Coordinates of C-alpha atoms in Angstrom, one line a residue:
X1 CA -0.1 16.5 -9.5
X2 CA -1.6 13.7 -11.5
X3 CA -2.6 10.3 -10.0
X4 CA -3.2 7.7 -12.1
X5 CA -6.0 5.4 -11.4
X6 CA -6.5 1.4 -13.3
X7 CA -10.3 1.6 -14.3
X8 CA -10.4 -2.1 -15.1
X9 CA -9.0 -3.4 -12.0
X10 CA -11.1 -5.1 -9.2
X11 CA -13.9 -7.3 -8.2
X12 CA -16.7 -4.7 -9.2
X13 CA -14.5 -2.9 -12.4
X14 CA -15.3 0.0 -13.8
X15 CA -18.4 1.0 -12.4
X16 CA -17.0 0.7 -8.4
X17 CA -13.5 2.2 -9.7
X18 CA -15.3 5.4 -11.4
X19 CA -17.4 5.7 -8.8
X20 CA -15.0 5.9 -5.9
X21 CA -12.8 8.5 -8.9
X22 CA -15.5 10.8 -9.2
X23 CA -16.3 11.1 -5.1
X24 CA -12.5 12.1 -4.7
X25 CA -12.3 14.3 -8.0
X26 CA -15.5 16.3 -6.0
X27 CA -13.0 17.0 -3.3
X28 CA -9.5 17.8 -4.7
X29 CA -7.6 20.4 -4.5
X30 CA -6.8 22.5 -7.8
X31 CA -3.8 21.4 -8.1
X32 CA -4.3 17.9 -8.2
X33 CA -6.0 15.7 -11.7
X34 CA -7.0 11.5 -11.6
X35 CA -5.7 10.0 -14.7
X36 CA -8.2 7.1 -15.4
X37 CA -6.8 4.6 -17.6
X38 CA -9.1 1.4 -18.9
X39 CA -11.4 1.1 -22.3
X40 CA -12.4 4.8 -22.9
X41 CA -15.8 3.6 -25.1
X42 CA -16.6 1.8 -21.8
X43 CA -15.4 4.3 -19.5
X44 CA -17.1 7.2 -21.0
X45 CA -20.8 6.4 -19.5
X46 CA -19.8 5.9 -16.3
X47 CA -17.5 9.2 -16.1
X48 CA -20.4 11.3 -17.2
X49 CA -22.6 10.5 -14.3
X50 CA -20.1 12.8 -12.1
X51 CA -21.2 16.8 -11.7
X52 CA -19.5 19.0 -14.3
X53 CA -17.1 20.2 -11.7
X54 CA -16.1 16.4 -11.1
X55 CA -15.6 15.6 -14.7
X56 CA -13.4 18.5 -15.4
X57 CA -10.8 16.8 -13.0
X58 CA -10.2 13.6 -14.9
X59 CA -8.1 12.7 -18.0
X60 CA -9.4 9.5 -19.5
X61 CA -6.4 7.5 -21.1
X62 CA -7.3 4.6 -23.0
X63 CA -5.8 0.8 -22.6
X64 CA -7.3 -1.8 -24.7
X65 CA -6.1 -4.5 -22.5
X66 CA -7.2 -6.4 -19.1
X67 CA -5.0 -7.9 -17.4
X68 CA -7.5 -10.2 -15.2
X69 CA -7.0 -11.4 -11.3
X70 CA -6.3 -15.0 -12.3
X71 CA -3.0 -14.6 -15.2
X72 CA 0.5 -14.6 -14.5
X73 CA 1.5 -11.6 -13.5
X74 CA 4.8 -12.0 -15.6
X75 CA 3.3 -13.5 -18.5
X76 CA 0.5 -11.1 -18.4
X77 CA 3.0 -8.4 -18.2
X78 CA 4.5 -9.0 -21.5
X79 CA 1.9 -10.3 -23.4
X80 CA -0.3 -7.4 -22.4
X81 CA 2.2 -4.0 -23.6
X82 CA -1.3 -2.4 -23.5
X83 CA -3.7 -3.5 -20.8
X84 CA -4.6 -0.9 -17.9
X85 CA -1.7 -1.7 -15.7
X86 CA 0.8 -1.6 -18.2
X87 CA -0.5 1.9 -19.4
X88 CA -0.7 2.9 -16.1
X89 CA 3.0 2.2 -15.3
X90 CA 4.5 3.4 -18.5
X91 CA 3.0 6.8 -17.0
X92 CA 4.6 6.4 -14.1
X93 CA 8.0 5.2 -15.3
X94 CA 7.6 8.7 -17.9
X95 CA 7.1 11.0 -14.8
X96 CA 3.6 11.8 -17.0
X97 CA 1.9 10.8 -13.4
X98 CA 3.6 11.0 -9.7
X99 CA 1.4 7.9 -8.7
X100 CA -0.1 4.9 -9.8
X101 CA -3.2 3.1 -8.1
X102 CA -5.0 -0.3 -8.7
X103 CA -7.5 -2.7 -7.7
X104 CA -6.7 -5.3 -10.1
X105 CA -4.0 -8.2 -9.9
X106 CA -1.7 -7.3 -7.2
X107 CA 1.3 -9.5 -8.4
X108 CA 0.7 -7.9 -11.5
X109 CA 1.2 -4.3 -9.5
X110 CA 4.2 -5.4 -7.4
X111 CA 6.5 -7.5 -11.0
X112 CA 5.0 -4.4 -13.0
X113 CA 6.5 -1.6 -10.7
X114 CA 9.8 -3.7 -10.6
X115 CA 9.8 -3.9 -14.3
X116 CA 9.4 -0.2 -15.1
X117 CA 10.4 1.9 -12.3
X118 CA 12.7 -0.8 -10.3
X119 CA 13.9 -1.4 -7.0
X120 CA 15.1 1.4 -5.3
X121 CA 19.3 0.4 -5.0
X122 CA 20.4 -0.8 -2.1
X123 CA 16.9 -2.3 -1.2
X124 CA 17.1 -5.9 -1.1
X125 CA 13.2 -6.9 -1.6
X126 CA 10.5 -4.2 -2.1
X127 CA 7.8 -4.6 -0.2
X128 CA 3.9 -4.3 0.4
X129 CA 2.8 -2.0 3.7
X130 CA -0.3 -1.6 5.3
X131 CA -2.0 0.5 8.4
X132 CA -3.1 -0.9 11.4
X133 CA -5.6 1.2 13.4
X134 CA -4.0 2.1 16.8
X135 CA -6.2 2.1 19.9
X136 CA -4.6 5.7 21.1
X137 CA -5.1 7.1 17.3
X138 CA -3.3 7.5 14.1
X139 CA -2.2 4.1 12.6
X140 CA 0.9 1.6 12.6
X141 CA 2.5 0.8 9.5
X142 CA 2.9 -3.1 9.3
X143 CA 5.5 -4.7 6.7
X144 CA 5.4 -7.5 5.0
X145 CA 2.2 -7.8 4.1
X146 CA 2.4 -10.1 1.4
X147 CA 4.8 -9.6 -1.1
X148 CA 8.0 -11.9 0.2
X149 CA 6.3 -14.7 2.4
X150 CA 10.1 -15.9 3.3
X151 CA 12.1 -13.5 5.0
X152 CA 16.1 -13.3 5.3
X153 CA 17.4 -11.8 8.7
X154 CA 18.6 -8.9 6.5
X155 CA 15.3 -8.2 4.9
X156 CA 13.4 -8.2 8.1
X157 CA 16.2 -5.6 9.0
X158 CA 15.7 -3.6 6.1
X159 CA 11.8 -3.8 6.4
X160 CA 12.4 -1.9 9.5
X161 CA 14.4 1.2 8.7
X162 CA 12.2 1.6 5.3
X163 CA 9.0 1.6 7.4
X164 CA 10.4 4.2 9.9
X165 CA 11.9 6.5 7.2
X166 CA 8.1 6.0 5.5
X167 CA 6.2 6.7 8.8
X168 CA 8.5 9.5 9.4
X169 CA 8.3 11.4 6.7
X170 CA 4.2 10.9 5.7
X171 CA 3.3 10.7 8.9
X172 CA 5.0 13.3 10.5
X173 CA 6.4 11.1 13.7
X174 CA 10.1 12.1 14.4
X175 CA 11.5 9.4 15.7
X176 CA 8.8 6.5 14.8
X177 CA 9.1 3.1 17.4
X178 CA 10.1 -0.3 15.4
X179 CA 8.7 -3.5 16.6
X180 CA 9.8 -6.8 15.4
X181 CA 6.7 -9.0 15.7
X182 CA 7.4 -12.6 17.4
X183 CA 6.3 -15.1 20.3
X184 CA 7.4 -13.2 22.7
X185 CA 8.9 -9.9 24.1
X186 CA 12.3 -11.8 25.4
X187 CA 15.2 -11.2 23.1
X188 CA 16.1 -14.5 22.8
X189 CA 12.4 -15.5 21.5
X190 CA 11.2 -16.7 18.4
X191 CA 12.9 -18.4 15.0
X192 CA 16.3 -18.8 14.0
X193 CA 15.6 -15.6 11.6
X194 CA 13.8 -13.6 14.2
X195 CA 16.5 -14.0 16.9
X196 CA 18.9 -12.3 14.1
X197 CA 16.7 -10.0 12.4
X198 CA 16.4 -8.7 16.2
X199 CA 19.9 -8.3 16.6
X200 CA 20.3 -6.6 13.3
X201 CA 17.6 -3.6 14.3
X202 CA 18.9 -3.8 17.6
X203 CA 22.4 -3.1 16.1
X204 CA 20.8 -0.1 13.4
X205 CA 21.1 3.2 15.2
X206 CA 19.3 4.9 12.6
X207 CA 15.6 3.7 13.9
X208 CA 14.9 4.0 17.1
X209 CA 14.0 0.0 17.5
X210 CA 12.0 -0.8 20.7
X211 CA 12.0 -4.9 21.1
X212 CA 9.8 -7.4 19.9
X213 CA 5.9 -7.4 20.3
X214 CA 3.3 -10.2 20.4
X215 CA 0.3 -10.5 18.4
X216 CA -2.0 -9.2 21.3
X217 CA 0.6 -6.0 21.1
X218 CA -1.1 -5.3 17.4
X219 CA -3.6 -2.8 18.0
X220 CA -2.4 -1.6 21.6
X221 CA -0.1 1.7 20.1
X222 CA 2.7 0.6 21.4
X223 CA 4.5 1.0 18.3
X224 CA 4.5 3.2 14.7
X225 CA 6.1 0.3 12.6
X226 CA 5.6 -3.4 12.4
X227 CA 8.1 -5.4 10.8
X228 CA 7.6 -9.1 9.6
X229 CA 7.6 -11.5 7.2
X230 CA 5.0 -11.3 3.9
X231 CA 3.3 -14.6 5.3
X232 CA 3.0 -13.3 8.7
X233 CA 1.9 -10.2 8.0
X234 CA -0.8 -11.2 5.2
X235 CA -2.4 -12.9 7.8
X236 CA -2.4 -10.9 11.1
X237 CA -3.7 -7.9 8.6
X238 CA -6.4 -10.1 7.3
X239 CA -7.8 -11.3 10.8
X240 CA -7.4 -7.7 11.9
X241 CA -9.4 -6.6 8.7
X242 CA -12.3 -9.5 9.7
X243 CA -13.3 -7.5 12.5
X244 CA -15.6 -5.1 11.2
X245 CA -17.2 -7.2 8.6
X246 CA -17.6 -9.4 11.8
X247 CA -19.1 -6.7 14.5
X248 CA -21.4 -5.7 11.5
X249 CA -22.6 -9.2 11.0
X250 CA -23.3 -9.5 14.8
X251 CA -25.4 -5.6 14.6
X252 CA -22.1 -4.1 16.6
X253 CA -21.4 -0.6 15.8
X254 CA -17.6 0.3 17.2
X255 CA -15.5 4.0 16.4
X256 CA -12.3 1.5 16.6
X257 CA -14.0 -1.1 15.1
X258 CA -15.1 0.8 12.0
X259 CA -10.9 1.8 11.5
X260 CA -10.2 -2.3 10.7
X261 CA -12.7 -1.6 7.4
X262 CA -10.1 -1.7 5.0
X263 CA -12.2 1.1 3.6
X264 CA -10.8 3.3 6.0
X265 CA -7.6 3.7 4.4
X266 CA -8.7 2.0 0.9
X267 CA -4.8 1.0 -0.2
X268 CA -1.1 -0.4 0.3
X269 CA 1.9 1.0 -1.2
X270 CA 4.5 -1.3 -2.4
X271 CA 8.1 0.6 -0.6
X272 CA 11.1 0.2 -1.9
X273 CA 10.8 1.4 -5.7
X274 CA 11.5 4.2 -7.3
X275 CA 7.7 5.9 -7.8
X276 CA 4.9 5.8 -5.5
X277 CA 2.5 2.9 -6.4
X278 CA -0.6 1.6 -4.2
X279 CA -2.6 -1.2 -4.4
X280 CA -6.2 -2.0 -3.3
X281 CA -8.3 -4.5 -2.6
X282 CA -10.3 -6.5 -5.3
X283 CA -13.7 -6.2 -3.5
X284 CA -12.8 -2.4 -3.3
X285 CA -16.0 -0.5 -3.3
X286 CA -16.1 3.4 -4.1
X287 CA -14.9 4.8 -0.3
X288 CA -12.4 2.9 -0.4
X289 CA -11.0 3.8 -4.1
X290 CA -11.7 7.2 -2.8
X291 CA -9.4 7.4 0.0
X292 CA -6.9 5.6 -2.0
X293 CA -6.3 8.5 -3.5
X294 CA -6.2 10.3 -0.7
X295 CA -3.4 8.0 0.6
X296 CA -1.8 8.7 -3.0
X297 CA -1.6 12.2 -3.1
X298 CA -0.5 12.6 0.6
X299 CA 2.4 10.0 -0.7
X300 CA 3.3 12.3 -3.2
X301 CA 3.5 15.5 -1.0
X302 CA 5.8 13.9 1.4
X303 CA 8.0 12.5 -1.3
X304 CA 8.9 9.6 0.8
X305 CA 10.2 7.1 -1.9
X306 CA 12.9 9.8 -2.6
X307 CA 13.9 10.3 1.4
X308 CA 14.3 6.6 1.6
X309 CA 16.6 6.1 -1.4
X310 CA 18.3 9.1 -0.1
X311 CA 18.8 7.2 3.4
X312 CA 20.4 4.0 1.4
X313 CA 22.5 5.7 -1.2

């Protein structure tokens, strides 16, 4: 297994990146190799800080390109054949890597895995998940959280039976509880597009869908998947995130607490496209690029981008 990882990406690029790549390169299995793809002359000091045994576990791959957090994704995209993240996906679309991770512009991520490895068919808007840490253990996958800020009915629908087939089948939950999130637990609550996207999971006897929640229901584990819109989502998943850097502020040590670091998990895959790509924060520090990885490779064991195209052929 190779997981490819953009060197150049992020806030605190290279040094954080090859950092956090050479904690998780000390822990991996045999089977499994970090791609590093990003200016190799620039790359090459950093990498040899690592132990011997750390080194021998990444492939550096050379890009001569940036593509920074401020460019058009598109533009950048095109104009940039040659920049980490376009390396990085032309890997990924050759099946010379089974994932791609990144730190660096996150539209840039989300048009670039459309571009290359496309939608997966039948899915009407890929999408952006994240974790929430659940107060009786193990996590909640949340989607939308960020990519489509305006939600159709049908999306919202869709967002819910991708999340369950993806908590399902890396998670190992058998029949994962769907949530719809909203003003209220009453059916009838909510917006025009809520009211129908609830009537379309309601309708879906594929996922075993449980009702609406409410925004104090976010933590409580009453459910395994979260569905909203991008807009919605982006911000419940950023308050949620503000927690720790707020109990740490204030000298408050928390175990639950310390699980809203988005450290913790250190990614987001984008579902919905055909290849397993995750996206990180820019501030990302080395943990958190470490357990990205993590989060990669256990992606790539439970091959869950092939069960849900499977599930929508």
């Amino acid at each position: 297994m190779k997981i490819a990882v953009d060197a150049m990406g992020g806030d605190f690029a290279p040094e954080a990146i090859v950092d956090g790549v050479l904690l998780a390169a000390a822990e991996l299995p045999e089977s499994v190799a970090i791609v590093l793809i990003g200016k190799q002359a620039i790359l090459e000091p950093f990498v040899y800080k690592g132990t011997a045994g750390a080194r021998a576990r990444i492939e550096l791959v050379n890009a001569d390109d940036v593509i920074e957090m401020s460019e058009h994704p598109t533009k950048a995209l095109s104009q940039k054949p040659n920049s980490s993240i376009g390396v990085g996906f032309k890997l990924l679309k050759d099946k010379q890597v089974q994932a791609f991770c990144s730190a660096g512009n996150t539209g840039a991520m989300h048009v670039g895995a459309l571009f290359s490895i496309k939608a997966i068919e039948g899915v009407l808007r890929p999408c952006i998940a994240g974790f929430v840490p659940q107060i009786t253990g193990g996590h909640a996958v949340i989607l939308d959280i960020g990519a489509n800020a305006d939600c159709k009915p049908e999306m919202l629908a869709q967002f819910g039976e991708i999340g369950s087939l993806y908590a399902q089948h890396t998670f190992g939950i058998d029949r994962p509880r769907v949530a719809l999130m909203n003003i209220g637990h009453e059916e009838q609550k909510g917006s025009l597009v809520a009211q129908a996207a609830h009537q379309l999971l309601k309708d879906n006897r594929r996922i075993n869908f449980i009702g609406n929640m409410e925004g104090g229901d976010f933590f409580a584990g009453k459910t395994d998947v979260i569905v909203t819109d991008g807009f919605t989502g982006n911000t419940m998943f950023k308050l949620g995130e503000s927690f720790y850097s707020m109990a740490a502020r204030r000298g408050i040590s928390d175990e639950f607490i310390d699980k809203t670091n988005y450290e913790s998990v250190g990614g987001s895959p984008i579902l919905g496209v055909n290849g397993n790509v995750i996206i990180a924060h820019g501030i990302s520090s080395p943990l958190a690029i470490k357990n990205m990885i993590g989060l990669a490779i256990r992606q790539v064991e439970s091959d869950a981008y092939t069960k849900i195209a499977q599930a929508l052929s």
